[in-house]
């Protein structure tokens, strides 16, 4: 069975006016990526019916909808609610992760509990560099402990530390993810976009011995990498 584990989907009102929708919520950072005023627009828009027919055409049986790493908890709640509605309509095809802003502290933890109790099955996609929290932020630690306690996977957006400069690429310290894997060995950690090429550092013995619960997803491969990435990373890990 093929499961696409990294799909972003938005409500129709977002596709109709992405910039207006985002600005009304103070989510300019997302607007600048998804609907820039000038420059190339890489973001495509879809709805549930198009997603399902695209999945059929590609032989994909199920998809996991991932939230965006919003600045504000209120926007996370809004997206989690879209996803709760869509997985109820298509429980045989769709699963979804809850998004959250860990800087919101106890409210963030409560939102993850609410969303997971209602049917979401993981946490993400989050980005500490974009959302502005450190790996040791107390609100983030609470989310991590909750994820371990409930067996929830966490998907993190990882930037490639070397590459073309583009608005979506913030300076990421790959060491942070190794710290996380080492500090939380029972956490199911998914590092998106090939973990920013962190897999190559698994050749380091100390790093490699700490990555047994780390998974890499291949989202955005055609935008970032030559197809050799698939074979090369498999060989590295
Ligand atoms: Zn991402």
mmCIF file of C-alpha atoms and ligand atoms in Angstrom, residues 6 125 157 193, ligand 1:
data_model
loop_
_atom_site.group_PDB
_atom_site.id
_atom_site.type_symbol
_atom_site.label_atom_id
_atom_site.label_comp_id
_atom_site.label_asym_id
_atom_site.label_seq_id
_atom_site.Cartn_x
_atom_site.Cartn_y
_atom_site.Cartn_z
ATOM 1 C CA UNK A 6 3.293 14.684 3.507
ATOM 2 C CA UNK A 125 4.595 19.766 10.335
ATOM 3 C CA UNK A 157 10.280 20.765 8.554
ATOM 4 C CA UNK A 193 12.644 17.019 3.089
HETATM 5 ZN ZN1 LIG B 1 8.217 21.304 5.012
#
